[in-house]
Short mmCIF file of C-alpha atoms in Angstrom, two decimals:
data_model
loop_
_atom_site.label_atom_id
_atom_site.label_comp_id
_atom_site.label_asym_id
_atom_site.label_seq_id
_atom_site.Cartn_x
_atom_site.Cartn_y
_atom_site.Cartn_z
CA MET A 1447 -83.69 -35.84 31.19
CA SER A 1448 -79.43 -36.22 30.10
CA GLU A 1449 -76.38 -37.80 28.51
CA LYS A 1450 -73.13 -38.08 27.73
CA GLY A 1451 -70.49 -38.03 24.17
CA LYS A 1452 -68.58 -34.95 22.51
CA GLU A 1453 -66.72 -33.87 19.19
CA ALA A 1454 -64.31 -31.51 19.39
CA GLY A 1455 -62.72 -29.48 17.68
CA ILE A 1456 -64.80 -29.58 13.79
CA ALA A 1457 -64.05 -28.75 11.07
CA VAL A 1458 -65.82 -24.88 10.50
CA THR A 1459 -66.96 -26.40 5.96
CA ALA A 1460 -68.46 -23.97 3.81
CA GLU A 1461 -71.96 -25.72 4.46
CA GLU A 1462 -71.38 -25.88 7.79
CA LEU A 1463 -71.23 -21.78 7.66
CA ALA A 1464 -73.96 -21.79 6.10
CA ARG A 1465 -76.35 -23.33 8.98
CA ILE A 1466 -74.54 -20.95 11.40
CA ASN A 1467 -75.26 -17.85 9.96
CA ARG A 1468 -78.63 -18.75 10.06
CA PHE A 1469 -78.74 -18.48 13.62
CA ALA A 1470 -76.16 -15.46 12.92
CA LYS A 1471 -77.22 -12.00 12.93
CA LYS A 1472 -74.65 -10.81 11.59
CA GLU A 1473 -72.44 -13.03 8.80
CA LEU A 1474 -70.15 -14.63 10.73
CA ARG A 1475 -66.90 -16.39 9.34
CA ALA A 1476 -65.43 -19.62 10.25
CA GLU A 1477 -62.35 -18.54 12.20
CA GLU A 1478 -64.96 -16.92 14.75
CA VAL A 1479 -66.22 -19.12 15.34
CA TYR A 1480 -65.93 -22.86 17.87
CA THR A 1481 -68.05 -25.80 17.10
CA PHE A 1482 -68.53 -29.23 18.56
CA ALA A 1483 -71.13 -32.32 18.98
CA VAL A 1484 -73.07 -33.81 21.99
CA LYS A 1485 -74.74 -36.09 22.45
CA LEU A 1486 -77.94 -35.14 23.36
CA CYS A 1487 -80.10 -38.32 24.81
CA ASP A 1488 -79.81 -41.58 23.55
CA ASN A 1489 -83.18 -44.34 23.70
CA GLU A 1490 -80.98 -46.38 26.78
CA VAL A 1491 -83.06 -46.35 30.56
CA ASP A 1492 -81.34 -44.05 32.68
CA ARG A 1493 -80.84 -42.94 35.84
CA ASP A 1494 -84.60 -42.05 36.34
CA PHE A 1495 -85.68 -45.49 34.97
CA GLU A 1496 -86.79 -43.47 32.33
CA ARG A 1497 -86.88 -44.20 28.03
CA PHE A 1498 -88.13 -42.32 24.80
CA ASP A 1499 -88.53 -44.04 21.76
CA ARG A 1500 -86.77 -43.52 18.45
CA ALA A 1501 -90.41 -41.86 17.37
CA ALA A 1502 -89.55 -39.26 20.68
CA LEU A 1503 -85.88 -39.03 19.57
CA GLU A 1504 -86.17 -37.66 15.75
CA LYS A 1505 -88.73 -35.34 17.44
CA LEU A 1506 -86.03 -34.00 19.60
CA ALA A 1507 -83.08 -33.51 16.92
CA GLU A 1508 -86.12 -32.30 14.69
CA LEU A 1509 -86.64 -29.51 18.20
CA PHE A 1510 -83.22 -28.68 19.36
CA VAL A 1511 -82.37 -27.54 15.85
CA GLY A 1512 -82.07 -23.03 17.43
CA ARG A 1513 -81.17 -24.65 21.14
CA THR A 1514 -79.04 -22.85 23.28
CA GLY A 1515 -76.38 -24.38 26.11
CA ILE A 1516 -76.97 -23.05 29.45
CA PHE A 1517 -75.00 -24.44 32.46
CA ASP A 1518 -77.15 -26.55 34.97
CA HIS A 1519 -80.41 -25.80 33.52
CA SER A 1520 -80.29 -22.89 34.80
CA TRP A 1521 -82.32 -20.81 32.89
CA SER A 1522 -80.85 -17.36 32.69
CA ALA A 1523 -79.67 -15.38 29.57
CA GLY A 1524 -76.02 -14.52 31.26
CA GLY A 1525 -75.62 -18.64 31.06
CA GLN A 1526 -76.72 -19.16 26.84
CA THR A 1527 -72.65 -20.37 26.15
CA ALA A 1528 -73.24 -22.48 22.57
CA ARG A 1529 -75.90 -23.20 20.29
CA ILE A 1530 -77.39 -25.84 18.44
CA TYR A 1531 -77.82 -25.43 14.32
CA ARG A 1532 -78.40 -29.14 13.17
CA ALA A 1533 -79.46 -31.97 14.66
CA GLU A 1534 -80.22 -35.42 14.15
CA VAL A 1535 -80.43 -39.37 15.43
CA ILE A 1536 -77.62 -41.74 14.58
CA GLU A 1537 -79.01 -45.87 14.21
CA GLU A 1538 -76.18 -48.31 15.47
CA GLU A 1539 -77.06 -51.59 13.38
CA THR A 1540 -74.44 -53.84 15.79
CA ARG A 1541 -76.20 -52.59 19.03
CA THR A 1542 -79.87 -52.98 20.61
CA THR A 1543 -80.71 -51.70 23.97
CA ALA A 1544 -84.88 -53.06 25.69
CA GLY A 1545 -85.25 -54.77 22.23
CA ASP A 1546 -84.18 -52.52 19.88
CA LYS A 1547 -81.29 -50.59 17.67
CA TYR A 1548 -79.66 -48.40 20.15
CA CYS A 1549 -79.91 -44.74 18.89
CA TRP A 1550 -79.25 -41.24 19.92
CA CYS A 1551 -80.18 -37.82 18.91
CA LYS A 1552 -76.06 -36.26 17.94
CA GLY A 1553 -76.65 -31.79 18.14
CA TRP A 1554 -73.74 -29.31 16.54
CA ALA A 1555 -72.63 -27.11 17.89
CA TYR A 1556 -71.39 -23.33 18.16
CA MET A 1557 -70.05 -20.69 20.24
CA LEU A 1558 -67.37 -17.26 18.87
CA ARG A 1559 -64.17 -17.13 19.77
CA THR A 1560 -63.93 -15.09 22.30
CA GLU A 1561 -62.21 -13.69 25.28
CA LYS A 1562 -65.23 -14.84 27.41
CA ASN A 1563 -65.53 -18.37 25.78
CA ALA A 1564 -61.78 -19.28 25.78
CA GLU A 1565 -61.30 -21.22 29.23
CA LEU A 1566 -65.16 -23.21 28.26
CA ILE A 1567 -63.01 -24.86 24.76
CA ALA A 1568 -60.76 -25.49 26.35
CA GLU A 1569 -62.60 -26.82 29.28
CA ILE A 1570 -64.14 -28.95 26.41
CA GLU A 1571 -61.61 -29.39 24.48
CA GLY A 1572 -59.39 -30.92 27.75
CA GLY A 1573 -62.32 -33.24 28.31
CA ILE A 1574 -63.33 -30.76 31.21
CA LYS A 1575 -67.03 -29.44 30.56
CA LYS A 1576 -68.29 -33.23 28.43
CA GLU A 1577 -71.82 -34.34 30.46
CA VAL A 1578 -74.62 -32.70 28.73
CA SER A 1579 -78.30 -33.20 29.89
CA VAL A 1580 -81.69 -31.95 27.91
CA GLY A 1581 -84.99 -30.43 29.51
CA CYS A 1582 -87.66 -31.58 27.70
CA SER A 1583 -91.66 -31.62 27.69
CA ALA A 1584 -93.44 -35.32 26.66
CA ALA A 1585 -97.48 -36.33 26.65
CA LYS A 1586 -96.70 -39.17 27.36
CA ARG A 1587 -95.50 -41.22 29.76
CA SER A 1588 -96.03 -45.36 29.70
CA CYS A 1589 -95.15 -48.63 31.42
CA SER A 1590 -93.18 -50.36 29.99
CA ILE A 1591 -94.61 -53.73 32.02
CA CYS A 1592 -98.61 -52.73 30.73
CA GLY A 1593 -98.65 -50.03 28.49
CA LYS A 1594 -100.70 -48.03 30.85
CA ASP A 1595 -99.93 -44.41 31.95
CA ALA A 1596 -96.60 -44.50 33.78
CA GLY A 1597 -97.35 -43.85 37.65
CA LEU A 1598 -101.02 -44.85 37.41
CA CYS A 1599 -100.19 -48.47 37.04
CA GLU A 1600 -99.13 -50.44 39.98
CA HIS A 1601 -96.05 -51.33 38.46
CA GLU A 1602 -93.78 -49.45 40.01
CA ARG A 1603 -90.61 -48.00 38.24
CA GLY A 1604 -87.13 -49.80 39.13
CA LYS A 1605 -88.36 -52.98 40.22
CA TYR A 1606 -88.97 -56.41 37.85
CA TYR A 1607 -91.71 -58.54 37.38
CA GLY A 1608 -91.71 -61.26 35.78
CA GLY A 1609 -88.36 -61.28 34.79
CA LYS A 1610 -88.05 -57.87 32.92
CA LEU A 1611 -87.09 -53.70 34.59
CA CYS A 1612 -90.61 -51.16 34.61
CA TYR A 1613 -89.58 -47.74 32.94
CA ALA A 1614 -91.51 -45.01 31.50
CA VAL A 1615 -91.21 -45.09 27.53
CA LEU A 1616 -91.61 -40.99 27.17
CA SER A 1617 -93.08 -40.10 23.62
CA ASP A 1618 -95.07 -37.53 22.04
CA ILE A 1619 -92.59 -35.13 22.44
CA THR A 1620 -93.79 -31.42 22.66
CA ASP A 1621 -90.90 -29.08 22.65
CA ALA A 1622 -87.46 -28.85 23.54
CA TYR A 1623 -86.82 -26.20 25.33
CA GLU A 1624 -82.98 -26.35 25.98
CA TRP A 1625 -80.06 -28.56 26.49
CA SER A 1626 -76.40 -28.21 30.23
CA PHE A 1627 -73.82 -28.92 30.77
CA VAL A 1628 -74.31 -30.83 33.86
CA ALA A 1629 -72.19 -32.65 36.96
CA VAL A 1630 -73.64 -36.08 36.68
CA PRO A 1631 -76.22 -36.27 34.00
CA ALA A 1632 -79.50 -38.64 34.08
CA GLN A 1633 -78.75 -40.72 30.52
CA ARG A 1634 -75.78 -42.67 31.32
CA ALA A 1635 -73.96 -41.88 27.57
CA ALA A 1636 -74.83 -37.79 27.73
CA GLY A 1637 -72.46 -35.55 26.58
CA VAL A 1638 -69.23 -34.11 24.18
CA VAL A 1639 -68.40 -36.92 21.63
CA LYS A 1640 -65.00 -37.10 20.88
CA ARG A 1641 -63.75 -36.48 17.58
CA PHE A 1642 -63.52 -40.30 15.82
CA GLY A 1643 -61.59 -38.93 12.47
CA GLN A 1644 -61.41 -42.05 10.55
CA ASP A 1645 -62.01 -44.57 12.95
CA GLU A 1646 -65.52 -43.46 13.28
CA GLY A 1647 -68.02 -46.38 13.90
CA SER A 1648 -65.34 -48.35 14.51
CA LEU A 1649 -65.13 -50.62 18.45
CA LYS A 1650 -62.81 -48.65 19.72
CA ALA A 1651 -63.89 -45.09 18.91
CA MET A 1652 -67.23 -46.34 20.71
CA VAL A 1653 -66.36 -47.30 23.89
CA ARG A 1654 -63.44 -43.80 24.20
CA ALA A 1655 -67.35 -42.16 23.46
CA CYS A 1656 -69.94 -43.83 25.52
CA GLY A 1657 -67.60 -46.46 27.41
CA SER A 1658 -66.84 -46.15 31.44
CA ARG A 1659 -63.04 -45.46 32.60
CA ALA A 1660 -62.79 -49.44 33.26
CA GLN A 1661 -64.32 -49.87 29.99
CA VAL A 1662 -61.46 -47.94 28.39
CA ARG A 1663 -58.63 -49.54 30.86
CA GLU A 1664 -60.18 -52.88 29.68
CA LEU A 1665 -59.70 -52.16 26.29
CA GLU A 1666 -55.97 -51.00 26.79
CA GLU A 1667 -55.54 -53.69 27.67
CA LEU A 1668 -56.95 -55.58 24.61
CA GLU A 1669 -54.87 -54.25 22.24
CA LYS A 1670 -51.68 -54.85 24.68
CA LEU A 1671 -52.43 -58.56 24.73
CA SER A 1672 -53.97 -57.57 20.66
CA ALA A 1673 -50.24 -56.46 21.05
CA LEU A 1674 -47.87 -59.17 21.78
CA GLY A 1675 -50.32 -62.26 19.26
CA LYS A 1676 -49.16 -60.21 16.15
CA SER A 1677 -46.05 -59.98 17.74
CA TYR A 1678 -45.81 -63.49 18.53
CA LEU A 1679 -47.47 -64.70 15.22
CA GLY A 1680 -45.07 -62.86 13.46
CA ALA A 1681 -42.16 -64.31 14.70
CA LEU A 1682 -43.13 -67.48 14.24
CA ARG A 1683 -44.31 -67.17 10.86
CA ARG A 1684 -40.95 -66.12 9.17
CA GLU A 1685 -39.28 -69.18 10.97
CA VAL A 1686 -42.47 -70.86 9.51
CA ARG A 1687 -40.40 -69.68 6.26
CA ARG A 1688 -36.86 -69.72 6.95
CA LEU A 1689 -37.25 -73.95 7.52
CA MET A 1690 -39.68 -73.84 4.20
CA LEU A 1691 -36.82 -72.10 2.73
CA VAL A 1692 -34.01 -74.59 3.80
CA ALA A 1693 -35.88 -77.71 3.82
CA ASP A 1694 -36.94 -76.76 0.30
CA GLU A 1695 -33.67 -74.68 -1.96
CA THR A 1696 -36.28 -74.22 -5.13
CA LEU A 1697 -38.89 -73.14 -2.89
CA ASP A 1698 -39.54 -70.01 -3.81
CA GLY A 1699 -39.28 -66.71 -1.36
CA ALA A 1700 -42.07 -64.34 -2.00
CA VAL A 1701 -44.56 -68.30 -2.18
CA ALA A 1702 -43.87 -69.15 1.14
CA GLU A 1703 -44.64 -65.55 2.54
CA SER A 1704 -47.70 -65.31 0.69
CA VAL A 1705 -48.75 -69.37 2.18
CA THR A 1706 -47.58 -68.37 5.73
CA GLU A 1707 -48.68 -65.22 5.57
CA LYS A 1708 -52.83 -66.71 5.40
CA LEU A 1709 -52.41 -69.55 8.07
CA GLY A 1710 -53.19 -68.95 11.29
CA GLU A 1711 -50.75 -70.67 14.16
CA ARG A 1712 -52.37 -74.26 14.85
CA GLU A 1713 -51.49 -74.22 11.14
CA LEU A 1714 -48.23 -72.79 11.11
CA LEU A 1715 -47.50 -75.00 14.23
CA GLU A 1716 -48.35 -78.46 11.89
CA LEU A 1717 -45.73 -76.56 9.26
CA LYS A 1718 -43.01 -75.66 12.18
CA LYS A 1719 -42.92 -78.74 13.12
CA ALA A 1720 -43.51 -80.81 9.64
CA PHE A 1721 -40.51 -78.78 7.63
CA GLY A 1722 -38.22 -78.52 10.76
CA ALA A 1723 -37.93 -81.86 10.99
CA ARG A 1724 -37.01 -82.01 7.50
CA ALA A 1725 -34.46 -78.25 7.57
CA ALA A 1726 -33.43 -80.36 10.54
CA LYS A 1727 -32.48 -83.94 8.24
CA LYS A 1728 -30.36 -81.87 5.69
CA LEU A 1729 -27.92 -79.87 7.68
CA GLY A 1730 -27.59 -83.56 9.54
CA THR A 1731 -29.33 -82.50 12.75
CA ASN A 1732 -32.20 -83.54 14.98
CA VAL A 1733 -35.05 -81.62 17.11
CA GLN A 1734 -36.00 -82.77 20.01
CA ILE A 1735 -38.90 -81.17 22.29
CA VAL A 1736 -38.65 -83.04 25.42
CA ASN A 1737 -40.85 -82.76 28.02
CA PRO A 1738 -38.09 -81.57 30.95
CA ARG A 1739 -40.71 -84.45 33.55
CA GLU A 1740 -39.39 -87.11 31.41
CA LYS A 1741 -35.72 -88.58 31.55
CA ARG A 1742 -33.42 -87.83 28.96
CA GLU A 1743 -32.23 -90.05 25.98
CA GLU A 1744 -28.17 -91.01 26.51
CA ASN A 1745 -27.83 -88.35 23.02
CA GLU A 1746 -27.33 -85.16 24.75
CA ARG A 1747 -25.67 -83.79 21.37
CA ASP A 1748 -29.34 -83.27 19.87
CA PHE A 1749 -30.52 -79.68 20.69
CA CYS A 1750 -33.61 -80.24 22.92
CA VAL A 1751 -36.03 -76.56 21.80
#
């Protein structure tokens, strides 16, 4: 099983350092270690049409503490790069998958700031080393269609039966071997978790941490459109306030600002129309909104907006 997510360069607090030093033979100092968070696995259906249940993730969070990170599941001591020093299951209230609340196993890992690890740290920070995969053992694999042992029933993983996807539910975790940096994880969302900071939990942070490149680009386009919309509403509010103050000199500017800030486009356009007419009458001008397809009035001195 595998997954995607990363939180690089976490501040090494005294509490974090104490957790790390449980695995060190000598007392490590904060400046000697580099820490980051990894999204080890979640309860989504992965590329192999397998899925962890919530209890499995809880067990994995327990078992992965102390496990080392390697490369491509190659069980070699020379490939050991980092160690998980704490882990927990994160649940997202607003997201569901396969009828359950979406949740994932987050692990915090550390490595030594040595010359040997400098390149790897730079690759993690730069987003090159990102995707991870986990090695574990599950005693039970149940068919999502019938609940029987997957592979022993008539249902085939990846196919649909009555509109429902067939996959294996992994449960009764017995061991967690290691986690690896890989090129293509089985779980689409597994990997190093971007540091969220003050934006943690926001839509923007979640898309950038777990979304695809296409989703990130779509979010960026929506942000641009949002900025244009805010600019338009800001200009509309300023114009409505101006017309209100022109139409009624006794009106307090702060009151006009307070009123317009609470209104949406529809209400603002209605006020612009009403106060625009009053302001034009007061100033002795006429305001017309002329449809170019209609014949214009003879009075060419009127303003056309």
